[in-house]
């Protein structure tokens, strides 16, 4: 085949591709307009949910700032949840969300929060969970599940029975503190006959609990998707951190199995024990949630 014929074939192929792309862009534009119209109707309250919608917030320590970014994006899209279930920092953010605290209010509080107000970082002397409980008390003075604007459940682990516990009544601040009580870093929270610690030991992303509580559709937020890394260090702190990370990676799989939408921002470069980079964590959570809005609205609203 001579060069002239080759050029003609390539030109024809390029023209077909340009025509295809033009057609696809037109279709994409129409779909985007339709989606924007649905968002507008949603903001006006003219769309109805197909079932009970749950928000699942997993553990991740200081990476919980990404949860706040996720909630900000969901607020902007006027997506309202009937139920929220959280483990560890997911329980803390979830409790505030269910109390009607906005993402902006959470972020303002977090901006001024010093990590030493929660934990001294001395693993030889586990800290009280009073600092965590006080955060809840600041926003929910009644300390009651009954005063929340939507249903809420904090997931903890009972050391006495070695079982997962769903906390849906009693003291709200105590339930959140128990769910956040990472062993060795915090003292267990005594509640009746139970000695409660971080729910992440058995269920770090409790999407299955959302199903148990009646959810038809679950939006799951994993702010530490790269958990489970080991360590070559022999120091006690490094070993404890790696052990907990491995355990929580193993307890996270149920969250993926039981979720309809997965929002998992990349937070690998950040630490669960430091708020350094908190604004970037917020932005990554926000952007990850924005990317999921279309699926949520399309799947769930009439």
PDB file of C-alpha atoms in Angstrom:
ATOM      1  CA  UNK A   1       0.000   0.000   0.000  1.00  0.00           C
ATOM      2  CA  UNK A   2       1.498   3.329  -1.039  1.00  0.00           C
ATOM      3  CA  UNK A   3       1.918   6.296   1.301  1.00  0.00           C
ATOM      4  CA  UNK A   4      -0.992   8.236  -0.198  1.00  0.00           C
ATOM      5  CA  UNK A   5      -3.484   5.459   0.526  1.00  0.00           C
ATOM      6  CA  UNK A   6      -2.150   5.119   4.061  1.00  0.00           C
ATOM      7  CA  UNK A   7      -2.637   8.864   4.624  1.00  0.00           C
ATOM      8  CA  UNK A   8      -6.197   8.691   3.340  1.00  0.00           C
ATOM      9  CA  UNK A   9      -7.014   5.740   5.590  1.00  0.00           C
ATOM     10  CA  UNK A  10      -5.541   7.469   8.619  1.00  0.00           C
ATOM     11  CA  UNK A  11      -7.418  10.672   7.803  1.00  0.00           C
ATOM     12  CA  UNK A  12     -10.689   8.765   7.470  1.00  0.00           C
ATOM     13  CA  UNK A  13     -10.039   6.957  10.742  1.00  0.00           C
ATOM     14  CA  UNK A  14      -9.308  10.254  12.491  1.00  0.00           C
ATOM     15  CA  UNK A  15     -12.490  11.776  11.097  1.00  0.00           C
ATOM     16  CA  UNK A  16     -14.563   8.836  12.383  1.00  0.00           C
ATOM     17  CA  UNK A  17     -12.964   9.156  15.797  1.00  0.00           C
ATOM     18  CA  UNK A  18     -13.661  12.902  15.913  1.00  0.00           C
ATOM     19  CA  UNK A  19     -17.276  12.241  14.961  1.00  0.00           C
ATOM     20  CA  UNK A  20     -17.578   9.577  17.661  1.00  0.00           C
ATOM     21  CA  UNK A  21     -16.089  11.863  20.306  1.00  0.00           C
ATOM     22  CA  UNK A  22     -18.383  14.700  19.285  1.00  0.00           C
ATOM     23  CA  UNK A  23     -21.395  12.426  19.632  1.00  0.00           C
ATOM     24  CA  UNK A  24     -20.178  11.110  22.992  1.00  0.00           C
ATOM     25  CA  UNK A  25     -19.562  14.631  24.277  1.00  0.00           C
ATOM     26  CA  UNK A  26     -23.100  15.575  23.294  1.00  0.00           C
ATOM     27  CA  UNK A  27     -24.494  12.556  25.154  1.00  0.00           C
ATOM     28  CA  UNK A  28     -22.332  13.326  28.207  1.00  0.00           C
ATOM     29  CA  UNK A  29     -23.541  16.923  28.146  1.00  0.00           C
ATOM     30  CA  UNK A  30     -27.178  15.861  28.071  1.00  0.00           C
ATOM     31  CA  UNK A  31     -26.620  13.392  30.922  1.00  0.00           C
ATOM     32  CA  UNK A  32     -24.871  16.079  32.965  1.00  0.00           C
ATOM     33  CA  UNK A  33     -27.764  18.496  32.421  1.00  0.00           C
ATOM     34  CA  UNK A  34     -30.207  15.798  33.481  1.00  0.00           C
ATOM     35  CA  UNK A  35     -28.162  15.122  36.613  1.00  0.00           C
ATOM     36  CA  UNK A  36     -27.953  18.840  37.457  1.00  0.00           C
ATOM     37  CA  UNK A  37     -31.724  19.092  37.074  1.00  0.00           C
ATOM     38  CA  UNK A  38     -32.171  16.174  39.478  1.00  0.00           C
ATOM     39  CA  UNK A  39     -29.832  17.857  41.972  1.00  0.00           C
ATOM     40  CA  UNK A  40     -31.926  21.002  41.708  1.00  0.00           C
ATOM     41  CA  UNK A  41     -35.117  19.023  42.331  1.00  0.00           C
ATOM     42  CA  UNK A  42     -33.435  17.311  45.280  1.00  0.00           C
ATOM     43  CA  UNK A  43     -32.548  20.668  46.827  1.00  0.00           C
ATOM     44  CA  UNK A  44     -36.206  21.678  46.508  1.00  0.00           C
ATOM     45  CA  UNK A  45     -37.349  18.484  48.195  1.00  0.00           C
ATOM     46  CA  UNK A  46     -39.060  17.195  45.060  1.00  0.00           C
ATOM     47  CA  UNK A  47     -37.252  13.857  44.875  1.00  0.00           C
ATOM     48  CA  UNK A  48     -38.094  10.913  47.121  1.00  0.00           C
ATOM     49  CA  UNK A  49     -35.739   8.282  48.499  1.00  0.00           C
ATOM     50  CA  UNK A  50     -36.360   4.713  47.415  1.00  0.00           C
ATOM     51  CA  UNK A  51     -35.599   3.357  50.894  1.00  0.00           C
ATOM     52  CA  UNK A  52     -33.767   3.903  54.177  1.00  0.00           C
ATOM     53  CA  UNK A  53     -30.387   5.537  53.579  1.00  0.00           C
ATOM     54  CA  UNK A  54     -27.453   4.933  55.939  1.00  0.00           C
ATOM     55  CA  UNK A  55     -24.056   6.573  56.282  1.00  0.00           C
ATOM     56  CA  UNK A  56     -21.260   4.324  57.566  1.00  0.00           C
ATOM     57  CA  UNK A  57     -18.136   6.024  58.950  1.00  0.00           C
ATOM     58  CA  UNK A  58     -15.081   3.863  59.594  1.00  0.00           C
ATOM     59  CA  UNK A  59     -12.170   4.317  61.979  1.00  0.00           C
ATOM     60  CA  UNK A  60      -8.948   6.151  61.213  1.00  0.00           C
ATOM     61  CA  UNK A  61      -7.899   8.417  64.087  1.00  0.00           C
ATOM     62  CA  UNK A  62      -6.916  11.919  62.981  1.00  0.00           C
ATOM     63  CA  UNK A  63      -7.719  10.926  59.406  1.00  0.00           C
ATOM     64  CA  UNK A  64     -11.303  11.562  60.521  1.00  0.00           C
ATOM     65  CA  UNK A  65     -10.855  15.068  59.101  1.00  0.00           C
ATOM     66  CA  UNK A  66     -11.523  13.367  55.759  1.00  0.00           C
ATOM     67  CA  UNK A  67     -14.928  12.282  57.145  1.00  0.00           C
ATOM     68  CA  UNK A  68     -15.758  15.941  57.716  1.00  0.00           C
ATOM     69  CA  UNK A  69     -14.892  16.731  54.081  1.00  0.00           C
ATOM     70  CA  UNK A  70     -17.128  13.878  52.945  1.00  0.00           C
ATOM     71  CA  UNK A  71     -20.035  15.203  55.005  1.00  0.00           C
ATOM     72  CA  UNK A  72     -19.479  18.690  53.578  1.00  0.00           C
ATOM     73  CA  UNK A  73     -19.920  17.377  50.018  1.00  0.00           C
ATOM     74  CA  UNK A  74     -23.012  15.383  50.995  1.00  0.00           C
ATOM     75  CA  UNK A  75     -24.498  18.467  52.668  1.00  0.00           C
ATOM     76  CA  UNK A  76     -23.955  20.543  49.545  1.00  0.00           C
ATOM     77  CA  UNK A  77     -25.798  17.941  47.486  1.00  0.00           C
ATOM     78  CA  UNK A  78     -28.686  17.937  50.011  1.00  0.00           C
ATOM     79  CA  UNK A  79     -28.335  14.191  50.566  1.00  0.00           C
ATOM     80  CA  UNK A  80     -29.960  13.431  53.901  1.00  0.00           C
ATOM     81  CA  UNK A  81     -29.348  10.182  55.768  1.00  0.00           C
ATOM     82  CA  UNK A  82     -31.851   8.376  57.961  1.00  0.00           C
ATOM     83  CA  UNK A  83     -29.185   6.565  59.934  1.00  0.00           C
ATOM     84  CA  UNK A  84     -25.487   6.831  60.735  1.00  0.00           C
ATOM     85  CA  UNK A  85     -23.279   4.097  62.171  1.00  0.00           C
ATOM     86  CA  UNK A  86     -19.687   4.760  63.165  1.00  0.00           C
ATOM     87  CA  UNK A  87     -16.629   3.108  64.627  1.00  0.00           C
ATOM     88  CA  UNK A  88     -13.896   5.004  66.506  1.00  0.00           C
ATOM     89  CA  UNK A  89     -13.409   8.468  64.967  1.00  0.00           C
ATOM     90  CA  UNK A  90     -16.323   7.573  62.683  1.00  0.00           C
ATOM     91  CA  UNK A  91     -18.485   7.355  65.799  1.00  0.00           C
ATOM     92  CA  UNK A  92     -17.279  10.763  66.966  1.00  0.00           C
ATOM     93  CA  UNK A  93     -17.945  12.492  63.638  1.00  0.00           C
ATOM     94  CA  UNK A  94     -21.162  10.502  63.172  1.00  0.00           C
ATOM     95  CA  UNK A  95     -22.556  11.526  66.554  1.00  0.00           C
ATOM     96  CA  UNK A  96     -21.959  15.200  65.793  1.00  0.00           C
ATOM     97  CA  UNK A  97     -23.488  14.835  62.335  1.00  0.00           C
ATOM     98  CA  UNK A  98     -26.585  13.178  63.802  1.00  0.00           C
ATOM     99  CA  UNK A  99     -26.825  16.007  66.332  1.00  0.00           C
ATOM    100  CA  UNK A 100     -27.139  18.468  63.451  1.00  0.00           C
ATOM    101  CA  UNK A 101     -23.598  19.862  63.687  1.00  0.00           C
ATOM    102  CA  UNK A 102     -22.543  21.049  60.223  1.00  0.00           C
ATOM    103  CA  UNK A 103     -19.272  20.116  58.544  1.00  0.00           C
ATOM    104  CA  UNK A 104     -18.168  23.739  58.805  1.00  0.00           C
ATOM    105  CA  UNK A 105     -18.773  23.725  62.564  1.00  0.00           C
ATOM    106  CA  UNK A 106     -16.875  20.462  62.956  1.00  0.00           C
ATOM    107  CA  UNK A 107     -13.982  21.825  60.939  1.00  0.00           C
ATOM    108  CA  UNK A 108     -13.844  25.022  62.967  1.00  0.00           C
ATOM    109  CA  UNK A 109     -13.703  23.011  66.182  1.00  0.00           C
ATOM    110  CA  UNK A 110     -11.101  20.630  64.755  1.00  0.00           C
ATOM    111  CA  UNK A 111      -8.950  23.529  63.585  1.00  0.00           C
ATOM    112  CA  UNK A 112      -8.498  24.651  67.193  1.00  0.00           C
ATOM    113  CA  UNK A 113      -8.241  21.182  68.705  1.00  0.00           C
ATOM    114  CA  UNK A 114      -4.900  20.085  70.147  1.00  0.00           C
ATOM    115  CA  UNK A 115      -4.310  16.334  70.052  1.00  0.00           C
ATOM    116  CA  UNK A 116      -2.831  16.483  73.562  1.00  0.00           C
ATOM    117  CA  UNK A 117      -6.301  17.458  74.775  1.00  0.00           C
ATOM    118  CA  UNK A 118      -7.350  13.910  73.860  1.00  0.00           C
ATOM    119  CA  UNK A 119      -4.228  11.846  74.517  1.00  0.00           C
ATOM    120  CA  UNK A 120      -0.751  12.361  75.975  1.00  0.00           C
ATOM    121  CA  UNK A 121       0.730   9.759  73.564  1.00  0.00           C
ATOM    122  CA  UNK A 122       2.335   7.928  76.494  1.00  0.00           C
ATOM    123  CA  UNK A 123       1.385   4.280  75.868  1.00  0.00           C
ATOM    124  CA  UNK A 124       2.870   3.214  79.205  1.00  0.00           C
ATOM    125  CA  UNK A 125      -0.010   5.009  80.910  1.00  0.00           C
ATOM    126  CA  UNK A 126      -3.271   4.651  78.951  1.00  0.00           C
ATOM    127  CA  UNK A 127      -5.270   7.876  78.993  1.00  0.00           C
ATOM    128  CA  UNK A 128      -8.817   8.450  80.140  1.00  0.00           C
ATOM    129  CA  UNK A 129     -11.402   8.914  77.387  1.00  0.00           C
ATOM    130  CA  UNK A 130     -12.733  12.042  79.119  1.00  0.00           C
ATOM    131  CA  UNK A 131     -11.236  14.268  76.434  1.00  0.00           C
ATOM    132  CA  UNK A 132     -13.203  12.456  73.721  1.00  0.00           C
ATOM    133  CA  UNK A 133     -16.403  12.478  75.777  1.00  0.00           C
ATOM    134  CA  UNK A 134     -16.061  16.221  76.384  1.00  0.00           C
ATOM    135  CA  UNK A 135     -16.176  16.911  72.644  1.00  0.00           C
ATOM    136  CA  UNK A 136     -19.565  15.228  72.395  1.00  0.00           C
ATOM    137  CA  UNK A 137     -20.742  17.029  75.524  1.00  0.00           C
ATOM    138  CA  UNK A 138     -19.860  20.392  74.011  1.00  0.00           C
ATOM    139  CA  UNK A 139     -22.233  19.836  71.081  1.00  0.00           C
ATOM    140  CA  UNK A 140     -24.862  17.644  72.783  1.00  0.00           C
ATOM    141  CA  UNK A 141     -25.272  18.971  76.338  1.00  0.00           C
ATOM    142  CA  UNK A 142     -28.116  16.552  77.077  1.00  0.00           C
ATOM    143  CA  UNK A 143     -25.780  13.615  76.357  1.00  0.00           C
ATOM    144  CA  UNK A 144     -28.777  11.689  75.035  1.00  0.00           C
ATOM    145  CA  UNK A 145     -29.303   9.611  71.902  1.00  0.00           C
ATOM    146  CA  UNK A 146     -32.953  10.700  72.065  1.00  0.00           C
ATOM    147  CA  UNK A 147     -32.037  14.307  71.252  1.00  0.00           C
ATOM    148  CA  UNK A 148     -30.269  13.448  67.985  1.00  0.00           C
ATOM    149  CA  UNK A 149     -31.884  14.505  64.705  1.00  0.00           C
ATOM    150  CA  UNK A 150     -31.323  11.114  63.074  1.00  0.00           C
ATOM    151  CA  UNK A 151     -30.717   7.563  64.279  1.00  0.00           C
ATOM    152  CA  UNK A 152     -27.172   6.819  65.410  1.00  0.00           C
ATOM    153  CA  UNK A 153     -25.185   3.790  66.500  1.00  0.00           C
ATOM    154  CA  UNK A 154     -21.631   3.616  67.852  1.00  0.00           C
ATOM    155  CA  UNK A 155     -19.820   0.298  67.547  1.00  0.00           C
ATOM    156  CA  UNK A 156     -17.492  -0.869  70.331  1.00  0.00           C
ATOM    157  CA  UNK A 157     -15.807  -4.093  71.469  1.00  0.00           C
ATOM    158  CA  UNK A 158     -16.493  -5.689  74.867  1.00  0.00           C
ATOM    159  CA  UNK A 159     -13.329  -7.205  76.333  1.00  0.00           C
ATOM    160  CA  UNK A 160     -15.312  -9.276  78.847  1.00  0.00           C
ATOM    161  CA  UNK A 161     -17.382 -11.195  76.293  1.00  0.00           C
ATOM    162  CA  UNK A 162     -14.962 -10.656  73.367  1.00  0.00           C
ATOM    163  CA  UNK A 163     -17.897  -9.490  71.276  1.00  0.00           C
ATOM    164  CA  UNK A 164     -19.022  -6.577  69.164  1.00  0.00           C
ATOM    165  CA  UNK A 165     -21.457  -4.171  70.833  1.00  0.00           C
ATOM    166  CA  UNK A 166     -23.938  -1.813  69.149  1.00  0.00           C
ATOM    167  CA  UNK A 167     -24.535   1.236  71.335  1.00  0.00           C
ATOM    168  CA  UNK A 168     -27.808   3.026  70.576  1.00  0.00           C
ATOM    169  CA  UNK A 169     -28.963   4.348  73.952  1.00  0.00           C
ATOM    170  CA  UNK A 170     -27.730   5.590  77.304  1.00  0.00           C
ATOM    171  CA  UNK A 171     -24.952   8.169  77.512  1.00  0.00           C
ATOM    172  CA  UNK A 172     -24.007   9.378  74.028  1.00  0.00           C
ATOM    173  CA  UNK A 173     -20.607  10.707  75.074  1.00  0.00           C
ATOM    174  CA  UNK A 174     -19.765   7.445  76.829  1.00  0.00           C
ATOM    175  CA  UNK A 175     -20.769   5.417  73.769  1.00  0.00           C
ATOM    176  CA  UNK A 176     -18.564   7.508  71.487  1.00  0.00           C
ATOM    177  CA  UNK A 177     -15.661   7.418  73.940  1.00  0.00           C
ATOM    178  CA  UNK A 178     -15.945   3.620  74.168  1.00  0.00           C
ATOM    179  CA  UNK A 179     -15.921   3.265  70.392  1.00  0.00           C
ATOM    180  CA  UNK A 180     -12.751   5.409  70.240  1.00  0.00           C
ATOM    181  CA  UNK A 181     -10.859   3.727  73.093  1.00  0.00           C
ATOM    182  CA  UNK A 182      -7.900   2.197  71.251  1.00  0.00           C
ATOM    183  CA  UNK A 183      -6.382  -0.440  73.578  1.00  0.00           C
ATOM    184  CA  UNK A 184      -3.207   0.613  75.401  1.00  0.00           C
ATOM    185  CA  UNK A 185      -3.666   4.215  74.266  1.00  0.00           C
ATOM    186  CA  UNK A 186      -6.909   4.621  76.242  1.00  0.00           C
ATOM    187  CA  UNK A 187      -8.405   2.940  79.282  1.00  0.00           C
ATOM    188  CA  UNK A 188     -11.446   0.729  78.610  1.00  0.00           C
ATOM    189  CA  UNK A 189     -14.814   2.359  79.256  1.00  0.00           C
ATOM    190  CA  UNK A 190     -16.806   0.491  81.908  1.00  0.00           C
ATOM    191  CA  UNK A 191     -20.510   0.299  81.085  1.00  0.00           C
ATOM    192  CA  UNK A 192     -22.476  -2.063  83.302  1.00  0.00           C
ATOM    193  CA  UNK A 193     -20.738  -5.430  83.133  1.00  0.00           C
ATOM    194  CA  UNK A 194     -18.912  -4.499  79.921  1.00  0.00           C
ATOM    195  CA  UNK A 195     -15.367  -3.212  79.485  1.00  0.00           C
ATOM    196  CA  UNK A 196     -15.568  -1.405  76.161  1.00  0.00           C
ATOM    197  CA  UNK A 197     -12.762  -0.527  73.750  1.00  0.00           C
ATOM    198  CA  UNK A 198     -12.401   0.539  70.122  1.00  0.00           C
ATOM    199  CA  UNK A 199     -14.972  -1.098  67.856  1.00  0.00           C
ATOM    200  CA  UNK A 200     -12.338  -1.410  65.153  1.00  0.00           C
ATOM    201  CA  UNK A 201     -10.942  -4.529  66.780  1.00  0.00           C
ATOM    202  CA  UNK A 202     -13.920  -6.495  65.460  1.00  0.00           C
ATOM    203  CA  UNK A 203     -15.707  -4.187  63.004  1.00  0.00           C
ATOM    204  CA  UNK A 204     -13.781  -1.182  61.773  1.00  0.00           C
ATOM    205  CA  UNK A 205     -16.231  -0.277  58.982  1.00  0.00           C
ATOM    206  CA  UNK A 206     -19.657  -1.326  60.316  1.00  0.00           C
ATOM    207  CA  UNK A 207     -21.733  -1.332  57.140  1.00  0.00           C
ATOM    208  CA  UNK A 208     -23.277  -4.654  58.192  1.00  0.00           C
ATOM    209  CA  UNK A 209     -24.626  -2.927  61.309  1.00  0.00           C
ATOM    210  CA  UNK A 210     -26.373  -0.442  59.006  1.00  0.00           C
ATOM    211  CA  UNK A 211     -28.123  -3.419  57.382  1.00  0.00           C
ATOM    212  CA  UNK A 212     -29.041  -4.900  60.773  1.00  0.00           C
ATOM    213  CA  UNK A 213     -30.640  -1.565  61.702  1.00  0.00           C
ATOM    214  CA  UNK A 214     -32.786  -1.598  58.561  1.00  0.00           C
ATOM    215  CA  UNK A 215     -30.804   0.280  55.924  1.00  0.00           C
ATOM    216  CA  UNK A 216     -31.736  -0.400  52.292  1.00  0.00           C
ATOM    217  CA  UNK A 217     -28.802   1.562  50.893  1.00  0.00           C
ATOM    218  CA  UNK A 218     -25.413   2.150  52.528  1.00  0.00           C
ATOM    219  CA  UNK A 219     -22.831   4.819  51.716  1.00  0.00           C
ATOM    220  CA  UNK A 220     -19.569   3.742  53.319  1.00  0.00           C
ATOM    221  CA  UNK A 221     -16.631   6.038  54.080  1.00  0.00           C
ATOM    222  CA  UNK A 222     -13.198   4.513  54.609  1.00  0.00           C
ATOM    223  CA  UNK A 223     -10.678   7.218  55.517  1.00  0.00           C
ATOM    224  CA  UNK A 224      -7.791   4.772  55.897  1.00  0.00           C
ATOM    225  CA  UNK A 225      -7.981   2.380  52.922  1.00  0.00           C
ATOM    226  CA  UNK A 226      -4.256   1.541  53.073  1.00  0.00           C
ATOM    227  CA  UNK A 227      -4.361   0.251  56.681  1.00  0.00           C
ATOM    228  CA  UNK A 228      -2.694  -3.043  57.521  1.00  0.00           C
ATOM    229  CA  UNK A 229       0.944  -2.118  56.977  1.00  0.00           C
ATOM    230  CA  UNK A 230       3.477  -3.875  59.180  1.00  0.00           C
ATOM    231  CA  UNK A 231       6.733  -2.574  60.642  1.00  0.00           C
ATOM    232  CA  UNK A 232      10.390  -3.577  60.723  1.00  0.00           C
ATOM    233  CA  UNK A 233      10.923  -1.681  63.978  1.00  0.00           C
ATOM    234  CA  UNK A 234      11.154  -3.437  67.343  1.00  0.00           C
ATOM    235  CA  UNK A 235      10.181  -0.529  69.574  1.00  0.00           C
ATOM    236  CA  UNK A 236       7.055  -1.052  71.687  1.00  0.00           C
ATOM    237  CA  UNK A 237       5.098   1.843  70.170  1.00  0.00           C
ATOM    238  CA  UNK A 238       5.812   0.745  66.600  1.00  0.00           C
ATOM    239  CA  UNK A 239       4.874  -2.845  67.395  1.00  0.00           C
ATOM    240  CA  UNK A 240       1.614  -1.828  69.091  1.00  0.00           C
ATOM    241  CA  UNK A 241       0.654   0.440  66.180  1.00  0.00           C
ATOM    242  CA  UNK A 242       1.406  -2.236  63.587  1.00  0.00           C
ATOM    243  CA  UNK A 243      -0.518  -4.856  65.552  1.00  0.00           C
ATOM    244  CA  UNK A 244      -3.606  -2.656  65.807  1.00  0.00           C
ATOM    245  CA  UNK A 245      -3.339  -1.687  62.136  1.00  0.00           C
ATOM    246  CA  UNK A 246      -3.230  -5.330  61.040  1.00  0.00           C
ATOM    247  CA  UNK A 247      -6.183  -6.256  63.261  1.00  0.00           C
ATOM    248  CA  UNK A 248      -8.269  -3.367  61.963  1.00  0.00           C
ATOM    249  CA  UNK A 249      -7.457  -4.178  58.349  1.00  0.00           C
ATOM    250  CA  UNK A 250      -8.821  -7.661  58.954  1.00  0.00           C
ATOM    251  CA  UNK A 251     -11.973  -6.233  60.562  1.00  0.00           C
ATOM    252  CA  UNK A 252     -12.683  -3.829  57.693  1.00  0.00           C
ATOM    253  CA  UNK A 253     -13.664  -6.277  54.960  1.00  0.00           C
ATOM    254  CA  UNK A 254     -17.325  -6.476  56.055  1.00  0.00           C
ATOM    255  CA  UNK A 255     -17.636  -2.777  55.319  1.00  0.00           C
ATOM    256  CA  UNK A 256     -16.823  -3.305  51.658  1.00  0.00           C
ATOM    257  CA  UNK A 257     -19.062  -6.338  51.293  1.00  0.00           C
ATOM    258  CA  UNK A 258     -22.129  -4.620  52.761  1.00  0.00           C
ATOM    259  CA  UNK A 259     -21.899  -1.218  51.049  1.00  0.00           C
ATOM    260  CA  UNK A 260     -23.582   0.143  47.928  1.00  0.00           C
ATOM    261  CA  UNK A 261     -21.275   3.145  47.530  1.00  0.00           C
ATOM    262  CA  UNK A 262     -17.675   3.272  48.738  1.00  0.00           C
ATOM    263  CA  UNK A 263     -15.957   6.597  49.398  1.00  0.00           C
ATOM    264  CA  UNK A 264     -12.282   5.977  50.157  1.00  0.00           C
ATOM    265  CA  UNK A 265      -9.999   9.017  49.890  1.00  0.00           C
ATOM    266  CA  UNK A 266      -6.257   8.429  49.742  1.00  0.00           C
ATOM    267  CA  UNK A 267      -4.870   9.390  53.161  1.00  0.00           C
ATOM    268  CA  UNK A 268      -1.770   7.203  53.186  1.00  0.00           C
ATOM    269  CA  UNK A 269       0.645  10.100  53.653  1.00  0.00           C
ATOM    270  CA  UNK A 270      -1.078  11.206  56.867  1.00  0.00           C
ATOM    271  CA  UNK A 271      -0.927   9.761  60.379  1.00  0.00           C
ATOM    272  CA  UNK A 272      -3.778   8.629  62.571  1.00  0.00           C
ATOM    273  CA  UNK A 273      -2.122  10.224  65.609  1.00  0.00           C
ATOM    274  CA  UNK A 274      -1.438  13.678  64.171  1.00  0.00           C
ATOM    275  CA  UNK A 275      -3.671  16.399  62.708  1.00  0.00           C
ATOM    276  CA  UNK A 276      -0.813  17.645  60.526  1.00  0.00           C
ATOM    277  CA  UNK A 277      -2.260  18.077  57.049  1.00  0.00           C
ATOM    278  CA  UNK A 278      -5.860  18.201  58.349  1.00  0.00           C
ATOM    279  CA  UNK A 279      -6.978  20.675  55.682  1.00  0.00           C
ATOM    280  CA  UNK A 280      -5.645  18.425  52.927  1.00  0.00           C
ATOM    281  CA  UNK A 281      -7.402  15.434  54.518  1.00  0.00           C
ATOM    282  CA  UNK A 282     -10.631  17.429  54.501  1.00  0.00           C
ATOM    283  CA  UNK A 283     -10.172  18.295  50.810  1.00  0.00           C
ATOM    284  CA  UNK A 284      -9.446  14.705  49.833  1.00  0.00           C
ATOM    285  CA  UNK A 285     -12.562  13.523  51.621  1.00  0.00           C
ATOM    286  CA  UNK A 286     -14.598  16.276  49.992  1.00  0.00           C
ATOM    287  CA  UNK A 287     -13.360  15.473  46.478  1.00  0.00           C
ATOM    288  CA  UNK A 288     -13.860  11.726  46.926  1.00  0.00           C
ATOM    289  CA  UNK A 289     -17.450  12.313  48.036  1.00  0.00           C
ATOM    290  CA  UNK A 290     -18.150  14.734  45.176  1.00  0.00           C
ATOM    291  CA  UNK A 291     -17.164  11.977  42.761  1.00  0.00           C
ATOM    292  CA  UNK A 292     -19.757   9.655  44.336  1.00  0.00           C
ATOM    293  CA  UNK A 293     -22.708  12.083  44.417  1.00  0.00           C
ATOM    294  CA  UNK A 294     -23.997  11.174  40.959  1.00  0.00           C
ATOM    295  CA  UNK A 295     -24.162   7.464  41.787  1.00  0.00           C
ATOM    296  CA  UNK A 296     -25.972   8.114  45.079  1.00  0.00           C
ATOM    297  CA  UNK A 297     -28.571  10.439  43.545  1.00  0.00           C
ATOM    298  CA  UNK A 298     -29.104   8.192  40.526  1.00  0.00           C
ATOM    299  CA  UNK A 299     -29.474   5.013  42.586  1.00  0.00           C
ATOM    300  CA  UNK A 300     -31.501   6.267  45.512  1.00  0.00           C
ATOM    301  CA  UNK A 301     -33.863   9.046  44.472  1.00  0.00           C
ATOM    302  CA  UNK A 302     -37.017   8.850  42.382  1.00  0.00           C
TER     303      UNK A 302
END
